[in-house]
Amino acid sequence: DTGVSQNPRHKITKRGQNVTFRCDPISEHNRLYWYRQTLGQGPEFLTYFQNEAQLEKSRLLSDRFSAERPKGSFSTLEIQRTEQGDSAMYLCASSLRIGTSNEQFFGPGTRLTVL
Amino acid sequence: RKEVEQDPGPFNVPEGATVAFNCTYSNSASQSFFWYRQDCRKEPKLLMSVYSSGNEDGRFTAQLNRASQYISLLIRDSKLSDSATYLCVVNTFGNEKLTFGTGTRLTIIP
């Protein structure tokens, strides 16, 4: 499978615990994005990497959230001291920008439930 | 005001009918436009890009009106498999993020 993969697919945790998600982008893609989607809403942008550099962060990304892409390949998203409001689907996407085209390919997501 | 606005629906349409979705965007600097399809509990997948001249892909036609900041998607001869949520998406040149609408939920009825 050459698409974007994410692990785990589901995570249930208790409030206050830390969680970490992993995303493996399409291999030749240099851009990687994290989005969050709650029920009845479209995905909302969280952050993006070009290679290993984190170039943009949304105001949605509080200081409890941190993302890394240490070698410019896979990425991790960590949420510290989880809150019930963090419950959502966390989607990773990757792209290879060519000209003005920015088609992003999404992974299956990690569904987080904070009890 | 949301950057991208869509009617959330739901649209319940008989099989074989034609259905149209509309979307408006507020940022006049938006440069790229897309329709994504999202099945229940699945990830969004690109349905088609939207070009100024309009474009067609089989039963699907997308149009863009830059002056009115308006995007449309037309589905002809709808199939049961078209049931999904359709997300209107815009991107601004120089800005990497995609901005999504809330999505329009479509159900095709046999």
CSV table of C-alpha atoms in Angstrom, one decimal:
chain,number,residue,atom,x,y,z
A,1,ASP,CA,0.0,0.0,0.0
A,2,THR,CA,1.6,3.3,-1.1
A,3,GLY,CA,-0.9,5.6,0.5
A,4,VAL,CA,-0.6,7.6,3.7
A,5,SER,CA,-0.8,5.4,6.8
A,6,GLN,CA,-1.6,6.4,10.4
A,7,ASN,CA,-1.2,4.5,13.7
A,8,PRO,CA,-3.0,3.8,15.8
A,9,ARG,CA,-6.4,3.9,14.1
A,10,HIS,CA,-8.2,4.2,17.4
A,11,LYS,CA,-7.1,5.5,20.8
A,12,ILE,CA,-9.1,5.6,24.0
A,13,THR,CA,-7.5,7.4,26.9
A,14,LYS,CA,-8.3,8.9,30.2
A,15,ARG,CA,-8.3,12.7,30.7
A,16,GLY,CA,-4.8,13.9,31.7
A,17,GLN,CA,-2.9,11.2,29.9
A,18,ASN,CA,-0.5,11.8,27.1
A,19,VAL,CA,-1.0,10.3,23.6
A,20,THR,CA,1.2,10.1,20.5
A,21,PHE,CA,0.1,9.4,17.0
A,22,ARG,CA,2.2,8.5,14.0
A,23,CYS,CA,1.9,9.3,10.3
A,24,ASP,CA,3.8,7.8,7.4
A,25,PRO,CA,3.3,9.9,4.3
A,26,ILE,CA,3.6,8.8,0.7
A,27,SER,CA,7.3,8.2,0.2
A,28,GLU,CA,8.2,10.9,-2.3
A,29,HIS,CA,6.0,13.6,-0.7
A,30,ASN,CA,8.0,16.4,1.0
A,31,ARG,CA,5.0,18.1,2.6
A,32,LEU,CA,3.1,16.7,5.6
A,33,TYR,CA,0.0,18.1,7.2
A,34,TRP,CA,-2.0,17.4,10.4
A,35,TYR,CA,-5.7,18.2,10.6
A,36,ARG,CA,-8.4,17.6,13.2
A,37,GLN,CA,-12.0,16.8,12.4
A,38,THR,CA,-14.9,16.7,14.8
A,39,LEU,CA,-18.3,15.4,14.1
A,40,GLY,CA,-20.3,17.4,11.6
A,41,GLN,CA,-17.4,19.6,10.7
A,42,GLY,CA,-14.8,19.6,7.9
A,43,PRO,CA,-11.2,19.0,8.8
A,44,GLU,CA,-9.3,21.9,10.4
A,45,PHE,CA,-5.7,22.6,9.8
A,46,LEU,CA,-3.3,22.1,12.7
A,47,THR,CA,0.3,22.2,11.3
A,48,TYR,CA,2.5,21.5,8.3
A,49,PHE,CA,6.0,20.4,7.6
A,50,GLN,CA,8.2,20.8,4.6
A,51,ASN,CA,10.7,18.1,4.9
A,52,GLU,CA,11.7,18.2,8.6
A,53,ALA,CA,10.9,21.9,9.1
A,54,GLN,CA,7.6,22.8,10.8
A,55,LEU,CA,6.6,25.9,8.9
A,56,GLU,CA,3.1,26.7,10.0
A,57,LYS,CA,1.0,26.1,13.2
A,58,SER,CA,-2.6,26.9,13.6
A,59,ARG,CA,-3.9,28.8,16.7
A,60,LEU,CA,-5.8,25.5,17.3
A,61,LEU,CA,-2.5,23.9,18.2
A,62,SER,CA,-2.2,24.8,21.9
A,63,ASP,CA,1.0,24.3,23.9
A,64,ARG,CA,-0.2,20.8,24.9
A,65,PHE,CA,0.2,19.8,21.3
A,66,SER,CA,3.6,19.1,19.7
A,67,ALA,CA,4.4,17.7,16.3
A,68,GLU,CA,7.7,16.5,14.9
A,69,ARG,CA,9.1,15.2,11.6
A,70,PRO,CA,12.7,14.5,12.6
A,71,LYS,CA,14.0,13.0,9.4
A,72,GLY,CA,11.6,14.5,7.0
A,73,SER,CA,9.8,11.2,6.6
A,74,PHE,CA,7.3,10.0,9.2
A,75,SER,CA,5.7,12.5,11.7
A,76,THR,CA,4.4,12.2,15.2
A,77,LEU,CA,1.7,14.3,16.9
A,78,GLU,CA,1.7,14.3,20.7
A,79,ILE,CA,-1.0,15.6,23.0
A,80,GLN,CA,-0.1,16.1,26.6
A,81,ARG,CA,-2.6,16.2,29.5
A,82,THR,CA,-5.5,15.3,27.2
A,83,GLU,CA,-8.9,16.9,27.7
A,84,GLN,CA,-12.3,15.7,26.7
A,85,GLY,CA,-12.4,18.5,24.0
A,86,ASP,CA,-9.4,16.8,22.3
A,87,SER,CA,-11.7,13.9,21.2
A,88,ALA,CA,-11.7,14.0,17.5
A,89,MET,CA,-10.3,12.4,14.3
A,90,TYR,CA,-6.7,13.4,13.7
A,91,LEU,CA,-6.0,13.2,10.0
A,92,CYS,CA,-2.6,13.3,8.4
A,93,ALA,CA,-2.0,14.3,4.7
A,94,SER,CA,0.9,14.6,2.4
A,95,SER,CA,1.6,16.3,-0.8
A,96,LEU,CA,4.2,17.0,-3.5
A,97,ARG,CA,3.5,20.5,-4.5
A,98,ILE,CA,4.0,21.0,-8.2
A,99,GLY,CA,3.5,24.6,-9.4
A,100,THR,CA,0.3,25.9,-7.8
A,101,SER,CA,-1.2,22.5,-7.4
A,102,ASN,CA,-1.6,21.4,-3.8
A,103,GLU,CA,-3.4,18.2,-3.9
A,104,GLN,CA,-3.2,16.6,-0.5
A,105,PHE,CA,-3.7,12.9,0.1
A,106,PHE,CA,-5.2,11.9,3.4
A,107,GLY,CA,-4.5,8.9,5.7
A,108,PRO,CA,-7.3,7.0,7.4
A,109,GLY,CA,-7.0,9.0,10.6
A,110,THR,CA,-6.6,8.3,14.2
A,111,ARG,CA,-9.8,8.5,16.2
A,112,LEU,CA,-9.1,9.8,19.7
A,113,THR,CA,-11.6,9.4,22.5
A,114,VAL,CA,-10.8,11.1,25.8
A,115,LEU,CA,-12.9,9.8,28.7
B,1,ARG,CA,-18.3,34.4,9.0
B,2,LYS,CA,-16.7,31.1,8.0
B,3,GLU,CA,-14.1,31.1,5.3
B,4,VAL,CA,-15.9,28.4,3.4
B,5,GLU,CA,-19.6,28.0,3.7
B,6,GLN,CA,-21.8,25.1,2.5
B,7,ASP,CA,-25.3,23.9,3.1
B,8,PRO,CA,-24.8,20.9,5.4
B,9,GLY,CA,-27.9,19.2,4.1
B,10,PRO,CA,-28.9,16.4,4.3
B,11,PHE,CA,-29.9,16.1,0.7
B,12,ASN,CA,-32.0,13.0,0.1
B,13,VAL,CA,-32.2,12.4,-3.7
B,14,PRO,CA,-33.7,9.5,-5.7
B,15,GLU,CA,-31.4,7.4,-7.7
B,16,GLY,CA,-30.9,8.8,-11.2
B,17,ALA,CA,-31.7,12.4,-10.3
B,18,THR,CA,-29.4,15.3,-10.8
B,19,VAL,CA,-28.2,17.1,-7.7
B,20,ALA,CA,-26.2,20.3,-7.3
B,21,PHE,CA,-24.2,21.6,-4.3
B,22,ASN,CA,-23.0,25.2,-3.8
B,23,CYS,CA,-20.2,26.7,-1.8
B,24,THR,CA,-19.1,30.2,-1.1
B,25,TYR,CA,-15.7,31.4,0.1
B,26,SER,CA,-14.7,34.6,1.7
B,27,ASN,CA,-11.0,35.0,0.9
B,28,SER,CA,-10.6,36.7,-2.5
B,29,ALA,CA,-7.0,35.6,-2.5
B,30,SER,CA,-8.1,31.9,-2.7
B,31,GLN,CA,-6.4,30.3,-5.7
B,32,SER,CA,-7.0,26.6,-5.8
B,33,PHE,CA,-10.4,25.0,-5.3
B,34,PHE,CA,-11.4,21.4,-4.8
B,35,TRP,CA,-14.2,19.1,-4.1
B,36,TYR,CA,-13.4,16.2,-1.7
B,37,ARG,CA,-15.6,13.3,-1.0
B,38,GLN,CA,-15.8,11.7,2.5
B,39,ASP,CA,-17.5,8.4,3.2
B,40,CYS,CA,-18.8,7.8,6.7
B,41,ARG,CA,-15.9,7.3,9.2
B,42,LYS,CA,-13.3,7.4,6.3
B,43,GLU,CA,-10.8,10.0,5.2
B,44,PRO,CA,-11.5,12.7,2.7
B,45,LYS,CA,-10.5,11.8,-0.9
B,46,LEU,CA,-10.1,14.2,-3.7
B,47,LEU,CA,-13.1,14.1,-6.1
B,48,MET,CA,-12.0,16.8,-8.5
B,49,SER,CA,-10.2,20.1,-8.7
B,50,VAL,CA,-12.2,23.1,-9.8
B,51,TYR,CA,-10.9,25.3,-12.6
B,52,SER,CA,-12.0,28.8,-13.7
B,53,SER,CA,-13.1,27.4,-17.1
B,54,GLY,CA,-15.2,24.7,-15.4
B,55,ASN,CA,-14.4,21.0,-15.7
B,56,GLU,CA,-16.2,17.8,-16.1
B,57,ASP,CA,-15.3,14.2,-15.0
B,58,GLY,CA,-17.9,11.7,-16.1
B,59,ARG,CA,-21.2,12.5,-14.3
B,60,PHE,CA,-19.5,15.2,-12.2
B,61,THR,CA,-19.2,18.9,-13.3
B,62,ALA,CA,-17.5,21.6,-11.2
B,63,GLN,CA,-17.7,25.3,-11.8
B,64,LEU,CA,-16.0,28.3,-10.3
B,65,ASN,CA,-17.2,31.9,-10.3
B,66,ARG,CA,-14.4,34.1,-9.0
B,67,ALA,CA,-16.4,37.3,-9.2
B,68,SER,CA,-19.1,35.9,-6.9
B,69,GLN,CA,-16.6,33.7,-4.9
B,70,TYR,CA,-18.8,30.7,-5.6
B,71,ILE,CA,-18.1,27.1,-6.4
B,72,SER,CA,-20.6,24.4,-7.5
B,73,LEU,CA,-20.7,20.7,-8.0
B,74,LEU,CA,-23.3,19.0,-10.2
B,75,ILE,CA,-23.9,15.2,-10.1
B,76,ARG,CA,-25.9,13.8,-13.0
B,77,ASP,CA,-27.6,10.4,-13.0
B,78,SER,CA,-26.9,9.9,-9.3
B,79,LYS,CA,-25.9,6.4,-8.1
B,80,LEU,CA,-26.4,4.8,-4.7
B,81,SER,CA,-22.6,4.8,-4.4
B,82,ASP,CA,-22.6,8.6,-4.6
B,83,SER,CA,-24.0,8.7,-1.0
B,84,ALA,CA,-21.3,10.6,1.0
B,85,THR,CA,-20.4,13.9,2.4
B,86,TYR,CA,-19.0,16.4,-0.2
B,87,LEU,CA,-16.5,18.9,1.1
B,88,CYS,CA,-15.8,22.2,-0.6
B,89,VAL,CA,-12.1,23.1,-0.1
B,90,VAL,CA,-10.1,26.2,-0.9
B,91,ASN,CA,-6.4,27.0,-0.8
B,92,THR,CA,-4.6,30.3,-1.0
B,93,PHE,CA,-1.4,30.6,-3.0
B,94,GLY,CA,1.6,30.8,-0.6
B,95,ASN,CA,-0.4,29.2,2.2
B,96,GLU,CA,-0.1,25.5,2.5
B,97,LYS,CA,-3.3,24.7,4.4
B,98,LEU,CA,-6.5,23.6,2.9
B,99,THR,CA,-9.6,25.3,4.3
B,100,PHE,CA,-12.7,23.0,4.3
B,101,GLY,CA,-16.3,23.7,4.5
B,102,THR,CA,-18.5,21.7,6.9
B,103,GLY,CA,-19.5,19.4,4.1
B,104,THR,CA,-22.8,18.6,2.5
B,105,ARG,CA,-24.3,15.2,3.2
B,106,LEU,CA,-25.9,13.4,0.3
B,107,THR,CA,-28.0,10.3,0.5
B,108,ILE,CA,-29.2,8.6,-2.8
B,109,ILE,CA,-32.4,6.8,-2.3
B,110,PRO,CA,-33.2,3.6,-4.3
